[in-house]
XYZ file of C-alpha atoms in Angstrom:
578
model
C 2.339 -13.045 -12.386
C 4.540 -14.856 -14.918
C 5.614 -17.677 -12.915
C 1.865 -18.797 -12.768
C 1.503 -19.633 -16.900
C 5.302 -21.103 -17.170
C 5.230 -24.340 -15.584
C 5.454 -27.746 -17.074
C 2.296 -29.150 -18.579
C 0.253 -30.724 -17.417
C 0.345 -28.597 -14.152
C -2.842 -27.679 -12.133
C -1.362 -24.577 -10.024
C -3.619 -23.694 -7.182
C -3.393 -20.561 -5.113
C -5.748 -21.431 -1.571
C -6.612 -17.776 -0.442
C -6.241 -18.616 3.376
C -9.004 -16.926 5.513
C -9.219 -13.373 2.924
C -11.884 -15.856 0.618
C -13.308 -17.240 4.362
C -13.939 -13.810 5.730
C -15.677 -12.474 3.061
C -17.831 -15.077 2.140
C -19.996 -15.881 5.362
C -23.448 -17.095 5.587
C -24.530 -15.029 8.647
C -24.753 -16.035 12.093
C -25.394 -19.300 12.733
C -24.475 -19.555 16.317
C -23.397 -17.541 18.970
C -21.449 -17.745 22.334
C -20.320 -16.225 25.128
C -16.908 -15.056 26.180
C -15.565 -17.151 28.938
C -12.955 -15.592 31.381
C -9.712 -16.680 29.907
C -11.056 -16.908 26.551
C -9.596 -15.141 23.863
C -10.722 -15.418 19.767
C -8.170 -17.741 18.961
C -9.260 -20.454 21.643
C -12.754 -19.820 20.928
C -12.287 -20.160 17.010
C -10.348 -23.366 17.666
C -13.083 -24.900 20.031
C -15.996 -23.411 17.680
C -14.806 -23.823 14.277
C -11.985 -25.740 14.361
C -9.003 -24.163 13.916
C -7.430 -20.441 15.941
C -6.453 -19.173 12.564
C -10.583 -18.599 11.832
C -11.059 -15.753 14.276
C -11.359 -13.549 11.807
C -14.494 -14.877 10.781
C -15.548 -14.077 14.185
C -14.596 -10.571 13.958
C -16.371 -9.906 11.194
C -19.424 -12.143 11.653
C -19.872 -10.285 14.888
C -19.249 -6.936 13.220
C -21.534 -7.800 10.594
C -24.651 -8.494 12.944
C -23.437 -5.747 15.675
C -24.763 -3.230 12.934
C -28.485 -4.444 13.192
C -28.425 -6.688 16.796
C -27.347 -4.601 19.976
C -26.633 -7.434 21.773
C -23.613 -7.924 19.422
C -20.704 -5.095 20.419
C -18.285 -4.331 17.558
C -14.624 -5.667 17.872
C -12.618 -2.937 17.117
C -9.538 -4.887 18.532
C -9.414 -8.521 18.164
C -6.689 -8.608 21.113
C -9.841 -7.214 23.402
C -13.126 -9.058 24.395
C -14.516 -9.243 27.836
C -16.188 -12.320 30.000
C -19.643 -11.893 29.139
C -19.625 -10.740 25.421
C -21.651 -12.248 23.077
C -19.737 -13.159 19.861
C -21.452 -14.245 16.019
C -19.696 -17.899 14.973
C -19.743 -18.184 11.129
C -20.123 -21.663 10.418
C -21.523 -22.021 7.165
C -18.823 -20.416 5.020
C -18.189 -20.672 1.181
C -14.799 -22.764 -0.008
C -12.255 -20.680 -0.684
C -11.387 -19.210 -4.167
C -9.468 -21.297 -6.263
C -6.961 -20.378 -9.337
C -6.644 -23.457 -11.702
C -4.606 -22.881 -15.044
C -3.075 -25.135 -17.534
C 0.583 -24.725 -17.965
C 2.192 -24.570 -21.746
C 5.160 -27.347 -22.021
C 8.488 -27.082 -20.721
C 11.965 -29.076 -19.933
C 11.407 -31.907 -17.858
C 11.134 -31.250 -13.831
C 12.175 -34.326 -12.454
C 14.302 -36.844 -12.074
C 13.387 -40.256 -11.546
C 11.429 -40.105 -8.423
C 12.311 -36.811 -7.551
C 10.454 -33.402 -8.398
C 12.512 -29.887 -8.039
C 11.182 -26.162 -6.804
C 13.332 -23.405 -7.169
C 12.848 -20.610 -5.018
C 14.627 -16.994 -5.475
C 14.608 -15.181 -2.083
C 15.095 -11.797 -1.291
C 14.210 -9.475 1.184
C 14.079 -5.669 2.756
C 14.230 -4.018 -0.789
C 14.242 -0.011 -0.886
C 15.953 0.918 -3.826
C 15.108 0.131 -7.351
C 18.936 0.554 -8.480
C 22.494 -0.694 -7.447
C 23.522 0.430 -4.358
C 27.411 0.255 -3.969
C 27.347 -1.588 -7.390
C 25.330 -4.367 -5.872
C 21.253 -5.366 -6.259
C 19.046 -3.648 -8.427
C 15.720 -4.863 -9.659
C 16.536 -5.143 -13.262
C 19.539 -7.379 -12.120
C 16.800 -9.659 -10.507
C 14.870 -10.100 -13.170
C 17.225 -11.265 -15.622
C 18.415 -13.663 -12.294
C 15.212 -14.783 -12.351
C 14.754 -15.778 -16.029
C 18.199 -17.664 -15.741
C 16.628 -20.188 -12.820
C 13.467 -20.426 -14.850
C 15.390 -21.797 -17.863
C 17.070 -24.461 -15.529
C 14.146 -24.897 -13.760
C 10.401 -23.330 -15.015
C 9.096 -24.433 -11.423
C 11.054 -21.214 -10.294
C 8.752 -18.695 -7.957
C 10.089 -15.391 -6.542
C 9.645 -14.467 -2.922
C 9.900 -10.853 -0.852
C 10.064 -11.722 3.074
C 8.849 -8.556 4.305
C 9.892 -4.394 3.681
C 9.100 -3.098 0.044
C 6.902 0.324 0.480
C 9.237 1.669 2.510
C 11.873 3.542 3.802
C 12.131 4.606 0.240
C 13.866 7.940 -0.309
C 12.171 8.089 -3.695
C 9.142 7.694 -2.008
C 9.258 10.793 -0.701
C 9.363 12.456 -3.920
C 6.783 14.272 -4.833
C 5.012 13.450 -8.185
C 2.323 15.711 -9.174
C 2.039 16.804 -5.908
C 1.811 13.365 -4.107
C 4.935 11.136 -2.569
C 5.434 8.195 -4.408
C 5.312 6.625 -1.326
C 6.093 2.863 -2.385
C 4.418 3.303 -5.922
C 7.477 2.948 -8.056
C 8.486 -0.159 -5.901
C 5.204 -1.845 -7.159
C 6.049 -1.100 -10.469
C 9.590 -2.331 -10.628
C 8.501 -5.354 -8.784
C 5.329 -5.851 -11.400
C 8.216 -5.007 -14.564
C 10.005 -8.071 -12.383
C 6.948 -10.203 -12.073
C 7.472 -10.498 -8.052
C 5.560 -13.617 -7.439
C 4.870 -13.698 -3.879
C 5.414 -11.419 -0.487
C 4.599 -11.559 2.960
C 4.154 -7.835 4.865
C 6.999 -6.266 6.665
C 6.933 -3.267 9.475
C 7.901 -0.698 7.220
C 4.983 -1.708 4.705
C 2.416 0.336 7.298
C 5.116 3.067 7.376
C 2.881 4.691 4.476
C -0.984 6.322 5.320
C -3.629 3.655 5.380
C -4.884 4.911 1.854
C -1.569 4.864 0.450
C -0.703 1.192 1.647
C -4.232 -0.338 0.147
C -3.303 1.304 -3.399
C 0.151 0.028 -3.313
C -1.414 -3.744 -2.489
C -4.183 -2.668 -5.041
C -1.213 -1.415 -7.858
C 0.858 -5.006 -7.055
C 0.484 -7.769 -9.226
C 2.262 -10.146 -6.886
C 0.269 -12.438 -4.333
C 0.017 -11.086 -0.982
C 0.016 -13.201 2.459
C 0.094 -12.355 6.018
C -0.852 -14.716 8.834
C -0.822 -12.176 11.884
C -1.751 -8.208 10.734
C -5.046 -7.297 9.893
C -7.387 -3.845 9.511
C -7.824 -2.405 12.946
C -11.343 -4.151 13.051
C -9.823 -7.625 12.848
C -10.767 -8.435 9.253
C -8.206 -9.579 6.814
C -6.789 -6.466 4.188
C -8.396 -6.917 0.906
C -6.351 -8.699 -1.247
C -3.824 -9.717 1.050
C -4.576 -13.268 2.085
C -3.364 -15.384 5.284
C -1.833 -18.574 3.921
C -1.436 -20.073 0.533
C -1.074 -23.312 -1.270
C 0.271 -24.063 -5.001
C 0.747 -27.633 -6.369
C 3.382 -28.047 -9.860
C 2.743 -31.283 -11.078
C 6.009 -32.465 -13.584
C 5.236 -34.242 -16.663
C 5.849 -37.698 -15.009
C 2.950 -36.824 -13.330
C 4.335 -36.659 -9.918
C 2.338 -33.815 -7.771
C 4.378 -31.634 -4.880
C 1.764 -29.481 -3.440
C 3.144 -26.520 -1.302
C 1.919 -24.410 1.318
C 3.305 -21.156 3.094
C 2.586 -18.765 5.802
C 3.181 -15.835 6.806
C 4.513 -13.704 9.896
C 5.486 -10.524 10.964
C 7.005 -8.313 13.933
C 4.624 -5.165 15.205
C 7.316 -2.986 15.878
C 6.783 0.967 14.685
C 2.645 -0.002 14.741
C 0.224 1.554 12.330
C -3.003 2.847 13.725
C -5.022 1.371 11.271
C -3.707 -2.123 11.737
C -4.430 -5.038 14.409
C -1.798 -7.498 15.091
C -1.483 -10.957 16.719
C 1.108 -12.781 18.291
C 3.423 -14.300 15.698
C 3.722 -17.429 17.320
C 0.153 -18.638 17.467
C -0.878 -17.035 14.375
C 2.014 -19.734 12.538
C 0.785 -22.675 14.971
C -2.775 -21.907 13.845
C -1.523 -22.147 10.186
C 0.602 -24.742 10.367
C -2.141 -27.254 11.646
C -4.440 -26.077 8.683
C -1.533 -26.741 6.262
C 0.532 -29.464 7.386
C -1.875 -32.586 6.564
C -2.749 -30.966 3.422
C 0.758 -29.972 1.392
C 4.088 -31.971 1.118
C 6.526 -29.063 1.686
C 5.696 -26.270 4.142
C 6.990 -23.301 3.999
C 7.242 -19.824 6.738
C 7.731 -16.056 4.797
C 8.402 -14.149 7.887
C 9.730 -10.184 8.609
C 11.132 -11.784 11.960
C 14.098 -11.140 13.877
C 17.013 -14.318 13.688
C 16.251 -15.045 17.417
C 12.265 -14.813 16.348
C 12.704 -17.362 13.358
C 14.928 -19.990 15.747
C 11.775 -19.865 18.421
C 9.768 -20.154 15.374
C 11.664 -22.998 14.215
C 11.763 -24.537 17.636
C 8.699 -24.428 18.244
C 7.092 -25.747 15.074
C 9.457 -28.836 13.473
C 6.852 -29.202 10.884
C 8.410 -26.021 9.095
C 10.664 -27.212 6.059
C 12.211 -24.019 5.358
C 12.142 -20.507 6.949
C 12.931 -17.443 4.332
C 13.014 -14.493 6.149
C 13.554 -10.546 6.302
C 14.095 -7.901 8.654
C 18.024 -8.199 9.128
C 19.456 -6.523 6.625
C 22.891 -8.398 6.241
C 22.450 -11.994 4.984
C 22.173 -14.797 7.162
C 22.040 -18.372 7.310
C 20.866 -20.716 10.786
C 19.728 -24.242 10.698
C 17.600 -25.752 13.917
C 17.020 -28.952 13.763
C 17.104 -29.928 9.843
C 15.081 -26.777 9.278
C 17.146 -23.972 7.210
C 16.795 -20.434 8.090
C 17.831 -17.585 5.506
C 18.056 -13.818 4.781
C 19.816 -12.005 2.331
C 21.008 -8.380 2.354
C 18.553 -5.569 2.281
C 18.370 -3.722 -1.187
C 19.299 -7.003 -3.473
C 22.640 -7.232 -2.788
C 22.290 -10.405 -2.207
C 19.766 -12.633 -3.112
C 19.131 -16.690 -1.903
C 18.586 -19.166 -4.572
C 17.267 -22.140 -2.648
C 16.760 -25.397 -4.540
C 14.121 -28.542 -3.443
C 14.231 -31.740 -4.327
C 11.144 -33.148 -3.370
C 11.374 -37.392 -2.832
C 8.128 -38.900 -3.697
C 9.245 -42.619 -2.466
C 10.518 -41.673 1.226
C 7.890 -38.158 1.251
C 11.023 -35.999 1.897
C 12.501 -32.937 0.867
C 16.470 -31.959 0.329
C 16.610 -27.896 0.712
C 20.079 -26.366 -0.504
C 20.461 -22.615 -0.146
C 22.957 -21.298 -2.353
C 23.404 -17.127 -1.932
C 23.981 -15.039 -4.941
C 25.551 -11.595 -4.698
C 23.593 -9.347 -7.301
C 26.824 -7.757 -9.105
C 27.659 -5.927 -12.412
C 28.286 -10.043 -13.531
C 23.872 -10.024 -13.980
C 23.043 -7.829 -17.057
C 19.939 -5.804 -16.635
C 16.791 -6.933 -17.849
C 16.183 -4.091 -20.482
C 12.437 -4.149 -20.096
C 12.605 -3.895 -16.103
C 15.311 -1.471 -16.243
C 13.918 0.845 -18.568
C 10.484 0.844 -16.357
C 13.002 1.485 -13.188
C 14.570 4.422 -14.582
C 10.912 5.854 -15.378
C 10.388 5.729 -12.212
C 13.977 7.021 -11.062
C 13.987 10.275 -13.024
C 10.600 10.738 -12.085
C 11.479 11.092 -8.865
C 14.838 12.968 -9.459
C 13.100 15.587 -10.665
C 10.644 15.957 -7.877
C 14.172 16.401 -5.653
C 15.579 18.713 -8.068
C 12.413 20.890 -7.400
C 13.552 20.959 -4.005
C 17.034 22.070 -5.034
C 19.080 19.133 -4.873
C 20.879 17.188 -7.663
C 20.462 13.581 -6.679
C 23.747 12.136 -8.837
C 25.774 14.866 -7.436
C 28.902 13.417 -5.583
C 29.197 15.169 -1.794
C 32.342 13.546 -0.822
C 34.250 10.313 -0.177
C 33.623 9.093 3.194
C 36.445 7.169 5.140
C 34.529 5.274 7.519
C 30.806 2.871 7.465
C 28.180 5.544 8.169
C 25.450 3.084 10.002
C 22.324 4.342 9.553
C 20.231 1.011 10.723
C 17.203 1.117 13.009
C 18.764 -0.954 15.135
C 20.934 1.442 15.620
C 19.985 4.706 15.547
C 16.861 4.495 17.900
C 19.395 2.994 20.794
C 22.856 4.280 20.084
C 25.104 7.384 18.963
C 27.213 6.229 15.613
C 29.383 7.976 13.139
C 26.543 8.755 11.591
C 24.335 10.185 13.921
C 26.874 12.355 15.516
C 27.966 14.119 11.985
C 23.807 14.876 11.595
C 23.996 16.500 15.239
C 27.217 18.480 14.679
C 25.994 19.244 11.354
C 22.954 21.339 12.892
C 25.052 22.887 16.028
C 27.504 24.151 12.989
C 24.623 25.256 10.710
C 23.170 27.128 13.662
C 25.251 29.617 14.547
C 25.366 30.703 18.269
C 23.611 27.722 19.605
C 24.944 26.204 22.613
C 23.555 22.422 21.547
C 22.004 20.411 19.310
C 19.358 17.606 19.395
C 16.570 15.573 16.873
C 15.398 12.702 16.853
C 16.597 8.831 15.981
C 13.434 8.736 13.597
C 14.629 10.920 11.093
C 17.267 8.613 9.898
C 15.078 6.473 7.477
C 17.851 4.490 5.541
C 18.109 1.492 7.778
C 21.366 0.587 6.153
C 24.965 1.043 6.482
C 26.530 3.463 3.698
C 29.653 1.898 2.933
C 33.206 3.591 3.018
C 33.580 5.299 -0.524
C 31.708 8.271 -2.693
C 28.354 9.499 -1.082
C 25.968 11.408 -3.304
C 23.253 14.228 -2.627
C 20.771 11.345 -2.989
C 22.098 9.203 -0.155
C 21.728 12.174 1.630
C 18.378 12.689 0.745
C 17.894 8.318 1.642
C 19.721 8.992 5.427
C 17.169 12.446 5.652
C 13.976 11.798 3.464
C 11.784 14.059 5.199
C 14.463 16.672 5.747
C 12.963 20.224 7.429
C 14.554 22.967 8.865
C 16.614 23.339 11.329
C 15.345 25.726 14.379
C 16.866 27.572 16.980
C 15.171 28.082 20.420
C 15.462 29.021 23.912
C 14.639 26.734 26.180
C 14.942 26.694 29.708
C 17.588 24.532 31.698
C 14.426 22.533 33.360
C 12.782 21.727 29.894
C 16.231 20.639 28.516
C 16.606 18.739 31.248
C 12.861 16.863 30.837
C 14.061 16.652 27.366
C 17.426 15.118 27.385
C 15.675 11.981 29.812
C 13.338 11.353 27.751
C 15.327 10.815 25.333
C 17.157 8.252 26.653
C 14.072 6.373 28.109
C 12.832 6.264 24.552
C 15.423 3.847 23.598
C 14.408 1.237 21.082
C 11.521 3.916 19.435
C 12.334 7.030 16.515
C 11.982 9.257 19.419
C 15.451 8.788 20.934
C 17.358 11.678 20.814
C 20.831 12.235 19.438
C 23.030 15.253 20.293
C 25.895 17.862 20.137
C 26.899 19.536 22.714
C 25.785 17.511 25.702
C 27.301 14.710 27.511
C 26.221 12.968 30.229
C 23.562 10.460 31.209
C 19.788 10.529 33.010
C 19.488 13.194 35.234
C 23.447 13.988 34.734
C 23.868 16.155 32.202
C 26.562 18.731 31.413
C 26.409 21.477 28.312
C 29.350 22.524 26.788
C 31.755 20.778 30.486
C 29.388 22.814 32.594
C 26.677 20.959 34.525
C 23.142 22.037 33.179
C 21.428 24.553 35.089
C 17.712 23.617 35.168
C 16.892 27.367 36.365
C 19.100 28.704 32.753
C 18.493 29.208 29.554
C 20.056 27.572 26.745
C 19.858 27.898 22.937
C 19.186 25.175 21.258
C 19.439 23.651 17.638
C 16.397 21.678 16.629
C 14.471 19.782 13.910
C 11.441 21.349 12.829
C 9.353 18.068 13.750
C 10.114 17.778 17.211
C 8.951 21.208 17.571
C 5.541 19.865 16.648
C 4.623 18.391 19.360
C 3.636 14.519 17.186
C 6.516 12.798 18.350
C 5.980 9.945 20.881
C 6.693 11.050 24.438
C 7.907 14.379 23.098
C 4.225 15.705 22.887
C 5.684 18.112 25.519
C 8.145 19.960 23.187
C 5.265 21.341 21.119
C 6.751 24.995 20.496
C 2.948 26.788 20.401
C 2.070 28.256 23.257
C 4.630 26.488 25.263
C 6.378 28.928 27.992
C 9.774 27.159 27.902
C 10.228 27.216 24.570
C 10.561 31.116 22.603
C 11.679 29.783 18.752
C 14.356 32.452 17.529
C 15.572 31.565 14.162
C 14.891 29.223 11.063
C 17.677 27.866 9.473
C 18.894 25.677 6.504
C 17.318 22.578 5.640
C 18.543 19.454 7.501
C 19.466 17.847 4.429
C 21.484 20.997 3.373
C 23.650 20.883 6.517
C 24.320 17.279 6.347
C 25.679 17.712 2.996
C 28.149 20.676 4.596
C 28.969 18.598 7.619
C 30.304 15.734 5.180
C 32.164 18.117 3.198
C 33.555 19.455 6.090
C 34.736 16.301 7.718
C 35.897 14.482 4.502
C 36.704 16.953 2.087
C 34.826 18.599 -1.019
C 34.592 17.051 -3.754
């Protein structure tokens, strides 16, 4: 991590691994109690140990003797435990690991009484290149070295979202997806200094996601997700601390948690309530730093509460949004740039040692064609990008080829397409009623759309295509009776908010109101419908019941093109060929 062997000398930097170091250095069981009704861990860590945050330790204290003493049970979910249980307390733990390193020399990093911090912010990042001419991760890093030659006390933050939705991650490379790996590496080229999880991190398999945190060079810290037993993720740690001291000696020590939302949930993760998990770590940090700091994947309404609730907080960076963003409650600065780079924040500190106060000034930076590439990051991004490239061109696409020029903003955002028809979502649909000829609708699921952006009004290219439609599959045709259709279309719209809410062509209409074609469905007909391949699998949620196998109301009749293949058609058709 570069930013930890550039700072002024002397400077003793020192990186607290928050309740990771704790967990995994316990002495045994030392005590043990009982669960009270109304007790959860957090209350019982704060009334046994000390402090809510230290549950953990419970967890896997009592997981630890629960292997050789039946009278422990194992916590498989640390949001479960019943009146009556009896729970290990881990009170003789080792100190956590510390990182202490002596910095080479540098340009002054105060003045007079003051000490500065830069911090460069960005958040939500999918794509390794520009997108639209803006961001790219080659761009960042030469960004980057521009603050650190104002100011070597310059640290890089992600708030949340790197893994994934990644259409390159879907590439196959020697017969694996990528799945985040070529993220790692162009954020390791860029020397990504710290990052907080997002939702979309657990988007990748449970093996995949511990490599990617094993590949990453960058520090790791999450207050509020955990493995599904409780325990912290290996090298991922809950809070941290760093101190710069300038060479007038003056010492700012810093602290920072992290939190995150639990929307699309991996199985193989526990979560706790974002709230507590930041009170919990704000009353271990706030007597011990001078600036403290939340990385949250939060929504703007999530980060106000947050900032509501806790005046403490200095400074709230955060993610999820993907258009940047800037809200102040109280004196407390709240900021998000846009997804992909395109923007990024540049927030300056000045740190007062006389009245113990800090000055925060968020400046945001759009990530143009005006920031030369880094040479050494880009040439490690375009590794990475034809690697990947290929892997499509296997499939038989050409990623750089131009489809079109679309007129209007194709939104593609979650947000969006799990609650709403857009531009977007209705060219998909009609693009799989026109690709299958002679059926009577069409329908898929919200889900497949894994962009989570807005494509801009201008030239589209297979490869965007391939970012709206990662997965792709084939488009299916099937009869399917009027009731099933019927079952089918409601669900839909009760799954509102989730990947499984249905877009269509075809079909208007609301719950338990639907027409096909002007005609009122007949739940004792037949219909023909166009469908993706994945719904017919029966995995999606609340759509178990569309699994084609064996399923009377369902007779599959034909296999057509690739989704991907008729998108690219539909666009063609609607905005011309290029």
């Amino acid at each position: 991590m570069k930013n930890l062997i550039r700072l002024s000398s002397p400077v003793l930097l020192t990186l607290v691994w928050g309740g990771s170091a704790l967990a995994q250095n316990m002495d045994g069981c030392q005590a043990s109690v009982t669960v009270q009704p109304g007790d959860t861990l957090g209350t019982i860590a704060k009334r046994e140990l000390g402090s809510s945050a230290a549950y953990t330790n419970i967890v896997a204290a009592t997981n630890r003797n629960a292997a050789t003493d039946s009278s422990f049970a194992t916590i498989s979910n640390p949001n479960v435990i019943e009146p009556g249980q009896k729970l290990c307390v881990a009170i003789g733990m080792s100190p956590p690991r510390v990182v202490e390193r002596t910095k080479a020399p540098a340009p002054p990093l105060n003045s007079g009484n003051t000490t500065n911090i830069t911090f460069l912010q960005i958040n939500d990042v999918y794509e390794m290149t520009p997108v639209g001419g803006q961001g790219g991760v080659a761009r960042l890093a030469t960004l980057d070295k521009e603050l650190t030659a104002r100011n070597p006390n310059t640290f890089s933050v992600l708030s949340g979202d790197l893994f994934s939705p990644s259409a390159l991650g879907t590439a196959k490379v020697d017969g694996e997806r990528l799945a985040g790996k070529q993220m790692v590496a162009a954020m390791n080229a860029f020397d990504l200094d710290f990052a907080t999880l997002g939702n979309h991190e657990f988007d990748i398999k449970e093996e995949q996601f511990l490599e990617r945190i094993k590949e990453s060079e960058t520090q790791w810290f999450v207050s509020n997700a955990f493995k599904k037993d409780g325990t912290p993720f290996d090298n991922i740690s809950q809070n941290l601390i760093f101190s710069v001291t300038d060479n007038a000696g003056q010492d700012v020590t810093v602290g920072m948690f992290g939190v995150m939302l639990d929307s699309n949930p991996a199985d193989y993760v526990s979560y706790t309530d974002p709230f507590e998990a930041a009170g919990a770590h704000i009353n271990v940090l706030k007597d011990n730093v001078d600036i403290l700091i939340g990385v949250t994947h939060l929504s703007m309404a999530q980060d106000m509460k947050l900032a509501g609730m806790y005046p403490d907080i200095d400074l709230i960076m955060g993610g999820h949004e993907h258009e940047n963003a800037i809200e102040y409650v109280g004196g407390t600065p709240i900021t998000k740039a846009d997804a992909n780079a395109r923007t990024a924040y540049i927030i300056d500190l000045t740190y007062d040692h006389g009245s113990d106060s800090v000055t925060i000034k968020p400046t945001l930076k759009q990530v143009t064609a005006d920031i030369p590439d880094d040479p050494v990051v880009a040439s490690v991004v375009n590794f990475w990008l034809e690697q990947a490239f290929e892997g499509f061109r296997a499939q038989g696409f050409e990623p750089t080829k131009r489809v079109t020029n679309v007129t209007d903003a194709l939104d593609g955002t979650e947000a969006s397409v799990r609650n709403k028809t857009t531009v977007l979502t209705q060219i998909i649909a009609d693009s799989m009623l026109s690709n299958a000829s002679g059926a009577d609708i069409a329908l898929y699921n919200g889900g497949s759309i894994r962009i989570d952006d807005t494509i801009a009004p201008g030239p589209i290219t297979e490869y965007d295509v391939i970012r709206i439609l990662p997965f792709g599959g084939a488009i299916i045709t099937v009869d399917m009776t009027g009731s099933m259709l019927q079952r089918t279309l409601d669900q839909g719209v009760k799954n509102s908010g989730i990947g499984s809410y249905l877009h269509t062509a075809g079909v208007s209409g609301t719950l338990g109101n639907w027409s096909v074609n002007g005609t009122a469905l007949d739940s004792g007909g037949t219909y023909t419908v166009a469908i993706n391949d994945f719904l017919l699998t029966g995995y999606e949620q609340n759509l178990e019941f569309l699994k084609a196998e064996g399923n009377p109301d369902i007779n599959q009749k034909a296999t057509h093109d690739d989704l991907r293949k008729a998108l690219i058609t539909e666009l063609q058709k609607k905005y011309g060929s290029e």
